[in-house]
Amino acid sequence: MKDRLTDALYGIGWATVKKLPEPVANRLGRRIADTVWKRRGKSVLRLESNLARVVPDASPQRLAELSQAGMRSYMRYWMESFRLPAWSKERMRNGFVPEDVHHLTDALASGRGVVLALPHMGNYDVAGAWVTTKLETPFTTVAERLKPETLYDRFVAYREGLGMEVLPHTGGSAFATLARRLRAGGLVCLVADRDLSASGVEVKFFGEQTRIPAGPALLAQQTGALLLPVTLWYDDSPIMKGRVHPPIDVPETGDRAAKTSVMAQALADAFATGIADHPQDWHMLQRLWLADLEERRP
């Protein structure tokens, strides 16, 4: 029953919110965000706890302000996502303005293949729609299987409708397909700031240990593709902003594990730079640091 209800609510969102005028959808999103924030539930408290790592000198009042802004940013992500299928191609082309985009265009022109790695910031679907329309470049991504299966199917259909190839997160088979796309000179986009599985790579992030996915670094090593971090944020305009960071090089020495560790740390450092500049746009509402996970264990 819970799964059916969840699927129905998302279906209502895509069917209804996309029909609203943009100012109305924005006001609705802010109202929902403020209501959720005032209830101080687990997600809001976790967001605030995470932000305390990002802004360690912040007062309790400042952290509360950041968490409220963070919930508004998170709800803007959802309002945009529900409305994105109804955007015109022109709106998609003009809905995102990244800095240092030459890192991406130069990498694509090289023909080596490109891995874009992003944290949970801003709206990566808006950025993806910009890539497929403005740059006219298709790309491949991976989606975690959601429950119920019908909800997963909704997300796949939504992203495929924006011009993305979406693979299920099924381990080796997804990795092999991504590697083939890169060897053919293609583009792969991966969200890569949280991986608490056994295959995650341990990194220092805002002074404490966590794990991030090994996939972006491994793909770059095995295929010769360029690995580019990307960070995203909002301002007061309807246009999302972002930055394409310089490529992360594959170390010349060391075995695969050592190279992966060095590259993962460089990726985490790039993410940290963007998150520190725009903490309210980092939508991390789950436990992330290993110390927090240890506390949860009995």
PDB file of C-alpha atoms in Angstrom, residues 194 196 210-211 287-297:
ATOM      1  CA  ARG A 194      27.674   9.145  -1.623  1.00  0.00           C
ATOM      2  CA  LEU A 196      28.223   3.549   1.471  1.00  0.00           C
ATOM      3  CA  THR A 210      33.258   9.027   4.205  1.00  0.00           C
ATOM      4  CA  ARG A 211      33.042   6.900   1.060  1.00  0.00           C
ATOM      5  CA  ARG A 287      23.734  10.033   6.828  1.00  0.00           C
ATOM      6  CA  LEU A 288      26.999  10.474   4.955  1.00  0.00           C
ATOM      7  CA  TRP A 289      30.015  10.450   7.250  1.00  0.00           C
ATOM      8  CA  LEU A 290      31.287   7.168   8.631  1.00  0.00           C
ATOM      9  CA  ALA A 291      31.143   8.507  12.192  1.00  0.00           C
ATOM     10  CA  ASP A 292      27.389   9.037  11.837  1.00  0.00           C
ATOM     11  CA  LEU A 293      26.935   5.530  10.491  1.00  0.00           C
ATOM     12  CA  GLU A 294      28.884   4.091  13.412  1.00  0.00           C
ATOM     13  CA  GLU A 295      26.586   5.912  15.846  1.00  0.00           C
ATOM     14  CA  ARG A 296      23.546   4.234  14.279  1.00  0.00           C
ATOM     15  CA  ARG A 297      24.861   0.706  14.843  1.00  0.00           C
TER      16      ARG A 297
END
